[in-house]
Amino acid sequence: MFAANNPPILGERDKQAITSRLTSVKLPYTFVNNPSETDRFKKQRIPESNLEAKLLTDEALSGLLRLAVDGIQHFEMNDDVSVPETPMERLQRYERSADPIRQFGHECLKDQDSEYVVKAGIMIMYNTWAKSRGHELGPNTHQTLHDAVQGTAELNYATSRPDPADYADAYLLLQPCQSRYSSMIPRMTFQIT
């Protein structure tokens, strides 16, 4: 078990061994000084010494013990922890939460035989998407994005263009670079949460 504000990217490890053991628990609250009253996920930060005293009260400890006993009884009755997702679904959800590039691919890229977007266009879309969500852009973002998109199962990346590209009918590709990208950005829609 481990806890992290930014869960680590698993990379190319033995995913079979990981999937059967992985269950991520999202803790939605952030503790800050002077939280906005309109943001229900931001709570007032409590000094650690006060927090420890609050967590070690008889009431808090008995509540934790009740939760643990209920969990053990549920496990014994069902012989399982009864998570609603399959191990593969849990792995995919974890990878999307740990890796912004995978999340971008899942949320923003759809495979359509009639459509083609150049790699530079996807890079601009990713940069805009990542900045809107507060993700940092590293120095190798271009290659990392390329590798992640290539490894995304739901995108037909490898076979979508088996022949050399024919840009004759491609609207975006016949414009000068700057106007091509500026016409692309307004068509992107992201739901910023």
PDB file of C-alpha atoms in Angstrom:
ATOM      1  CA  MET A   1       0.000   0.000   0.000  1.00  0.00           C
ATOM      2  CA  PHE A   2       1.234   3.473  -0.765  1.00  0.00           C
ATOM      3  CA  ALA A   3      -0.215   6.969  -0.887  1.00  0.00           C
ATOM      4  CA  ALA A   4       0.792   9.692  -3.309  1.00  0.00           C
ATOM      5  CA  ASN A   5      -0.458  13.045  -4.524  1.00  0.00           C
ATOM      6  CA  ASN A   6       0.780  12.079  -7.973  1.00  0.00           C
ATOM      7  CA  PRO A   7       0.730   8.292  -8.377  1.00  0.00           C
ATOM      8  CA  PRO A   8       3.773   6.869 -10.157  1.00  0.00           C
ATOM      9  CA  ILE A   9       3.563   5.850 -13.801  1.00  0.00           C
ATOM     10  CA  LEU A  10       3.879   2.077 -14.038  1.00  0.00           C
ATOM     11  CA  GLY A  11       5.590   2.056 -17.424  1.00  0.00           C
ATOM     12  CA  GLU A  12       6.364  -1.234 -19.124  1.00  0.00           C
ATOM     13  CA  ARG A  13       6.398  -3.551 -16.128  1.00  0.00           C
ATOM     14  CA  ASP A  14       4.846  -6.967 -15.691  1.00  0.00           C
ATOM     15  CA  LYS A  15       1.257  -5.757 -15.822  1.00  0.00           C
ATOM     16  CA  GLN A  16      -0.211  -9.220 -15.130  1.00  0.00           C
ATOM     17  CA  ALA A  17       1.358  -9.226 -11.681  1.00  0.00           C
ATOM     18  CA  ILE A  18       0.201  -5.675 -10.999  1.00  0.00           C
ATOM     19  CA  THR A  19      -3.393  -5.879 -12.254  1.00  0.00           C
ATOM     20  CA  SER A  20      -4.509  -8.508  -9.769  1.00  0.00           C
ATOM     21  CA  ARG A  21      -3.159  -6.473  -6.843  1.00  0.00           C
ATOM     22  CA  LEU A  22      -3.996  -2.926  -7.863  1.00  0.00           C
ATOM     23  CA  THR A  23      -6.924  -1.075  -6.347  1.00  0.00           C
ATOM     24  CA  SER A  24      -6.562   2.680  -6.295  1.00  0.00           C
ATOM     25  CA  VAL A  25      -8.522   4.809  -3.880  1.00  0.00           C
ATOM     26  CA  LYS A  26      -9.018   8.426  -4.843  1.00  0.00           C
ATOM     27  CA  LEU A  27      -8.994  10.827  -1.931  1.00  0.00           C
ATOM     28  CA  PRO A  28     -10.772  13.867  -3.358  1.00  0.00           C
ATOM     29  CA  TYR A  29     -10.019  16.490  -0.723  1.00  0.00           C
ATOM     30  CA  THR A  30      -7.139  18.952  -0.678  1.00  0.00           C
ATOM     31  CA  PHE A  31      -6.287  20.707   2.565  1.00  0.00           C
ATOM     32  CA  VAL A  32      -5.266  24.347   2.137  1.00  0.00           C
ATOM     33  CA  ASN A  33      -5.218  27.584   4.107  1.00  0.00           C
ATOM     34  CA  ASN A  34      -8.330  29.702   3.565  1.00  0.00           C
ATOM     35  CA  PRO A  35     -10.204  27.472   1.100  1.00  0.00           C
ATOM     36  CA  SER A  36     -12.863  28.947  -1.144  1.00  0.00           C
ATOM     37  CA  GLU A  37     -16.383  28.291   0.119  1.00  0.00           C
ATOM     38  CA  THR A  38     -17.462  27.369  -3.409  1.00  0.00           C
ATOM     39  CA  ASP A  39     -14.904  24.564  -3.811  1.00  0.00           C
ATOM     40  CA  ARG A  40     -16.248  21.624  -1.821  1.00  0.00           C
ATOM     41  CA  PHE A  41     -13.066  19.604  -2.391  1.00  0.00           C
ATOM     42  CA  LYS A  42     -10.823  22.097  -0.592  1.00  0.00           C
ATOM     43  CA  LYS A  43     -10.872  21.934   3.188  1.00  0.00           C
ATOM     44  CA  GLN A  44      -9.208  24.079   5.837  1.00  0.00           C
ATOM     45  CA  ARG A  45      -5.715  22.846   6.658  1.00  0.00           C
ATOM     46  CA  ILE A  46      -5.303  21.785  10.285  1.00  0.00           C
ATOM     47  CA  PRO A  47      -1.866  21.920  11.951  1.00  0.00           C
ATOM     48  CA  GLU A  48      -0.418  18.417  12.218  1.00  0.00           C
ATOM     49  CA  SER A  49      -0.311  18.479  16.021  1.00  0.00           C
ATOM     50  CA  ASN A  50      -4.050  19.316  16.160  1.00  0.00           C
ATOM     51  CA  LEU A  51      -4.834  16.734  13.482  1.00  0.00           C
ATOM     52  CA  GLU A  52      -3.075  13.951  15.368  1.00  0.00           C
ATOM     53  CA  ALA A  53      -5.003  14.793  18.540  1.00  0.00           C
ATOM     54  CA  LYS A  54      -8.276  14.813  16.577  1.00  0.00           C
ATOM     55  CA  LEU A  55      -7.554  11.428  14.952  1.00  0.00           C
ATOM     56  CA  LEU A  56      -6.593   9.779  18.243  1.00  0.00           C
ATOM     57  CA  THR A  57      -9.831  10.530  20.099  1.00  0.00           C
ATOM     58  CA  ASP A  58     -11.833   7.541  21.352  1.00  0.00           C
ATOM     59  CA  GLU A  59     -14.639   8.421  18.923  1.00  0.00           C
ATOM     60  CA  ALA A  60     -12.333   8.512  15.866  1.00  0.00           C
ATOM     61  CA  LEU A  61     -10.519   5.301  16.829  1.00  0.00           C
ATOM     62  CA  SER A  62     -13.748   3.388  17.511  1.00  0.00           C
ATOM     63  CA  GLY A  63     -15.114   4.544  14.141  1.00  0.00           C
ATOM     64  CA  LEU A  64     -11.972   3.259  12.425  1.00  0.00           C
ATOM     65  CA  LEU A  65     -12.240  -0.051  14.286  1.00  0.00           C
ATOM     66  CA  ARG A  66     -15.912  -0.384  13.202  1.00  0.00           C
ATOM     67  CA  LEU A  67     -14.896   0.190   9.575  1.00  0.00           C
ATOM     68  CA  ALA A  68     -12.134  -2.437   9.818  1.00  0.00           C
ATOM     69  CA  VAL A  69     -14.447  -5.039  11.402  1.00  0.00           C
ATOM     70  CA  ASP A  70     -17.154  -4.382   8.764  1.00  0.00           C
ATOM     71  CA  GLY A  71     -14.536  -4.797   6.032  1.00  0.00           C
ATOM     72  CA  ILE A  72     -13.255  -8.089   7.453  1.00  0.00           C
ATOM     73  CA  GLN A  73     -16.800  -9.456   7.805  1.00  0.00           C
ATOM     74  CA  HIS A  74     -17.609  -8.460   4.221  1.00  0.00           C
ATOM     75  CA  PHE A  75     -14.403 -10.109   3.011  1.00  0.00           C
ATOM     76  CA  GLU A  76     -15.146 -13.343   4.903  1.00  0.00           C
ATOM     77  CA  MET A  77     -18.737 -13.507   3.586  1.00  0.00           C
ATOM     78  CA  ASN A  78     -17.763 -12.841  -0.046  1.00  0.00           C
ATOM     79  CA  ASP A  79     -14.246 -14.327  -0.091  1.00  0.00           C
ATOM     80  CA  ASP A  80     -13.255 -11.181  -1.977  1.00  0.00           C
ATOM     81  CA  VAL A  81     -12.968  -7.429  -1.551  1.00  0.00           C
ATOM     82  CA  SER A  82     -15.777  -6.988  -4.112  1.00  0.00           C
ATOM     83  CA  VAL A  83     -14.512  -4.145  -6.252  1.00  0.00           C
ATOM     84  CA  PRO A  84     -16.911  -3.406  -9.114  1.00  0.00           C
ATOM     85  CA  GLU A  85     -14.244  -3.183 -11.837  1.00  0.00           C
ATOM     86  CA  THR A  86     -12.254  -5.974 -13.431  1.00  0.00           C
ATOM     87  CA  PRO A  87      -8.509  -5.963 -12.734  1.00  0.00           C
ATOM     88  CA  MET A  88      -7.843  -4.646 -16.270  1.00  0.00           C
ATOM     89  CA  GLU A  89     -10.377  -1.818 -15.829  1.00  0.00           C
ATOM     90  CA  ARG A  90      -8.708  -0.879 -12.540  1.00  0.00           C
ATOM     91  CA  LEU A  91      -5.297  -0.855 -14.235  1.00  0.00           C
ATOM     92  CA  GLN A  92      -6.555   1.359 -17.068  1.00  0.00           C
ATOM     93  CA  ARG A  93      -8.178   3.786 -14.614  1.00  0.00           C
ATOM     94  CA  TYR A  94      -4.981   3.899 -12.550  1.00  0.00           C
ATOM     95  CA  GLU A  95      -2.808   4.529 -15.608  1.00  0.00           C
ATOM     96  CA  ARG A  96      -5.049   7.374 -16.762  1.00  0.00           C
ATOM     97  CA  SER A  97      -4.918   9.004 -13.324  1.00  0.00           C
ATOM     98  CA  ALA A  98      -1.145   8.521 -13.000  1.00  0.00           C
ATOM     99  CA  ASP A  99      -0.237   9.505 -16.546  1.00  0.00           C
ATOM    100  CA  PRO A 100      -1.700  12.707 -18.026  1.00  0.00           C
ATOM    101  CA  ILE A 101      -0.664  11.658 -21.538  1.00  0.00           C
ATOM    102  CA  ARG A 102      -2.699   8.439 -21.306  1.00  0.00           C
ATOM    103  CA  GLN A 103      -5.596  10.416 -19.862  1.00  0.00           C
ATOM    104  CA  PHE A 104      -5.388  12.842 -22.800  1.00  0.00           C
ATOM    105  CA  GLY A 105      -5.358   9.953 -25.280  1.00  0.00           C
ATOM    106  CA  HIS A 106      -8.369   8.342 -23.641  1.00  0.00           C
ATOM    107  CA  GLU A 107     -10.411  11.550 -23.319  1.00  0.00           C
ATOM    108  CA  CYS A 108      -9.468  13.482 -26.438  1.00  0.00           C
ATOM    109  CA  LEU A 109      -8.363  11.141 -29.222  1.00  0.00           C
ATOM    110  CA  LYS A 110     -10.855   8.989 -31.075  1.00  0.00           C
ATOM    111  CA  ASP A 111     -10.041   6.648 -33.923  1.00  0.00           C
ATOM    112  CA  GLN A 112     -11.913   7.569 -37.124  1.00  0.00           C
ATOM    113  CA  ASP A 113     -10.962   6.157 -40.499  1.00  0.00           C
ATOM    114  CA  SER A 114     -11.944   9.360 -42.307  1.00  0.00           C
ATOM    115  CA  GLU A 115      -9.852  11.687 -40.120  1.00  0.00           C
ATOM    116  CA  TYR A 116      -6.144  12.333 -39.882  1.00  0.00           C
ATOM    117  CA  VAL A 117      -4.276  14.728 -37.599  1.00  0.00           C
ATOM    118  CA  VAL A 118      -0.571  15.402 -37.913  1.00  0.00           C
ATOM    119  CA  LYS A 119       1.649  14.729 -34.917  1.00  0.00           C
ATOM    120  CA  ALA A 120       2.407  18.438 -34.452  1.00  0.00           C
ATOM    121  CA  GLY A 121      -1.330  19.122 -34.223  1.00  0.00           C
ATOM    122  CA  ILE A 122      -1.753  16.503 -31.514  1.00  0.00           C
ATOM    123  CA  MET A 123       1.189  18.045 -29.662  1.00  0.00           C
ATOM    124  CA  ILE A 124      -0.476  21.478 -29.695  1.00  0.00           C
ATOM    125  CA  MET A 125      -3.750  19.962 -28.521  1.00  0.00           C
ATOM    126  CA  TYR A 126      -1.963  18.120 -25.707  1.00  0.00           C
ATOM    127  CA  ASN A 127      -0.088  21.244 -24.581  1.00  0.00           C
ATOM    128  CA  THR A 128      -3.353  23.218 -24.448  1.00  0.00           C
ATOM    129  CA  TRP A 129      -5.159  20.388 -22.627  1.00  0.00           C
ATOM    130  CA  ALA A 130      -2.310  19.836 -20.141  1.00  0.00           C
ATOM    131  CA  LYS A 131      -1.973  23.535 -19.294  1.00  0.00           C
ATOM    132  CA  SER A 132      -5.745  23.804 -18.755  1.00  0.00           C
ATOM    133  CA  ARG A 133      -5.446  21.075 -16.102  1.00  0.00           C
ATOM    134  CA  GLY A 134      -2.283  22.346 -14.450  1.00  0.00           C
ATOM    135  CA  HIS A 135       0.004  19.543 -15.695  1.00  0.00           C
ATOM    136  CA  GLU A 136       3.663  20.357 -16.161  1.00  0.00           C
ATOM    137  CA  LEU A 137       5.219  19.869 -19.582  1.00  0.00           C
ATOM    138  CA  GLY A 138       8.586  18.156 -19.504  1.00  0.00           C
ATOM    139  CA  PRO A 139      11.428  18.449 -22.020  1.00  0.00           C
ATOM    140  CA  ASN A 140      10.627  15.072 -23.650  1.00  0.00           C
ATOM    141  CA  THR A 141       6.871  15.592 -23.925  1.00  0.00           C
ATOM    142  CA  HIS A 142       6.879  15.235 -27.721  1.00  0.00           C
ATOM    143  CA  GLN A 143       8.525  11.793 -27.747  1.00  0.00           C
ATOM    144  CA  THR A 144       6.642  10.628 -24.654  1.00  0.00           C
ATOM    145  CA  LEU A 145       3.329  11.653 -26.235  1.00  0.00           C
ATOM    146  CA  HIS A 146       4.273   9.848 -29.448  1.00  0.00           C
ATOM    147  CA  ASP A 147       5.167   6.653 -27.557  1.00  0.00           C
ATOM    148  CA  ALA A 148       2.016   6.758 -25.399  1.00  0.00           C
ATOM    149  CA  VAL A 149      -0.323   7.333 -28.343  1.00  0.00           C
ATOM    150  CA  GLN A 150       1.400   4.555 -30.256  1.00  0.00           C
ATOM    151  CA  GLY A 151       0.786   2.226 -27.297  1.00  0.00           C
ATOM    152  CA  THR A 152      -2.892   3.141 -26.836  1.00  0.00           C
ATOM    153  CA  ALA A 153      -4.971   0.092 -27.726  1.00  0.00           C
ATOM    154  CA  GLU A 154      -8.141   1.970 -28.683  1.00  0.00           C
ATOM    155  CA  LEU A 155      -6.310   4.017 -31.329  1.00  0.00           C
ATOM    156  CA  ASN A 156      -5.526   2.368 -34.622  1.00  0.00           C
ATOM    157  CA  TYR A 157      -2.187   4.168 -34.707  1.00  0.00           C
ATOM    158  CA  ALA A 158      -0.026   1.601 -36.475  1.00  0.00           C
ATOM    159  CA  THR A 159      -2.456   0.704 -39.255  1.00  0.00           C
ATOM    160  CA  SER A 160      -4.414   3.934 -39.686  1.00  0.00           C
ATOM    161  CA  ARG A 161      -2.114   5.102 -42.474  1.00  0.00           C
ATOM    162  CA  PRO A 162      -0.310   2.113 -43.988  1.00  0.00           C
ATOM    163  CA  ASP A 163       0.464   4.002 -47.219  1.00  0.00           C
ATOM    164  CA  PRO A 164       2.408   7.238 -47.529  1.00  0.00           C
ATOM    165  CA  ALA A 165       0.262  10.190 -46.516  1.00  0.00           C
ATOM    166  CA  ASP A 166      -1.773  11.920 -49.232  1.00  0.00           C
ATOM    167  CA  TYR A 167      -2.398  15.466 -48.064  1.00  0.00           C
ATOM    168  CA  ALA A 168      -4.199  16.611 -51.220  1.00  0.00           C
ATOM    169  CA  ASP A 169      -7.616  16.840 -49.540  1.00  0.00           C
ATOM    170  CA  ALA A 170      -6.437  17.693 -46.039  1.00  0.00           C
ATOM    171  CA  TYR A 171      -7.766  21.117 -45.027  1.00  0.00           C
ATOM    172  CA  LEU A 172      -5.391  21.733 -42.133  1.00  0.00           C
ATOM    173  CA  LEU A 173      -2.259  20.626 -43.920  1.00  0.00           C
ATOM    174  CA  LEU A 174      -2.544  23.018 -46.868  1.00  0.00           C
ATOM    175  CA  GLN A 175      -2.414  26.139 -44.720  1.00  0.00           C
ATOM    176  CA  PRO A 176       0.716  27.852 -43.483  1.00  0.00           C
ATOM    177  CA  CYS A 177       1.812  26.404 -40.179  1.00  0.00           C
ATOM    178  CA  GLN A 178       0.710  29.282 -37.931  1.00  0.00           C
ATOM    179  CA  SER A 179      -2.796  29.616 -39.398  1.00  0.00           C
ATOM    180  CA  ARG A 180      -3.226  25.848 -39.378  1.00  0.00           C
ATOM    181  CA  TYR A 181      -2.634  25.682 -35.639  1.00  0.00           C
ATOM    182  CA  SER A 182      -4.648  28.784 -34.819  1.00  0.00           C
ATOM    183  CA  SER A 183      -7.635  27.313 -36.696  1.00  0.00           C
ATOM    184  CA  MET A 184      -7.207  24.039 -34.804  1.00  0.00           C
ATOM    185  CA  ILE A 185      -7.251  25.433 -31.263  1.00  0.00           C
ATOM    186  CA  PRO A 186     -10.796  26.945 -31.354  1.00  0.00           C
ATOM    187  CA  ARG A 187     -12.199  23.592 -32.507  1.00  0.00           C
ATOM    188  CA  MET A 188     -10.824  21.793 -29.475  1.00  0.00           C
ATOM    189  CA  THR A 189     -13.265  21.407 -26.634  1.00  0.00           C
ATOM    190  CA  PHE A 190     -12.131  20.440 -23.180  1.00  0.00           C
ATOM    191  CA  GLN A 191     -14.238  20.279 -20.098  1.00  0.00           C
ATOM    192  CA  ILE A 192     -12.132  21.961 -17.468  1.00  0.00           C
ATOM    193  CA  THR A 193     -12.878  20.654 -14.000  1.00  0.00           C
TER     194      THR A 193
END
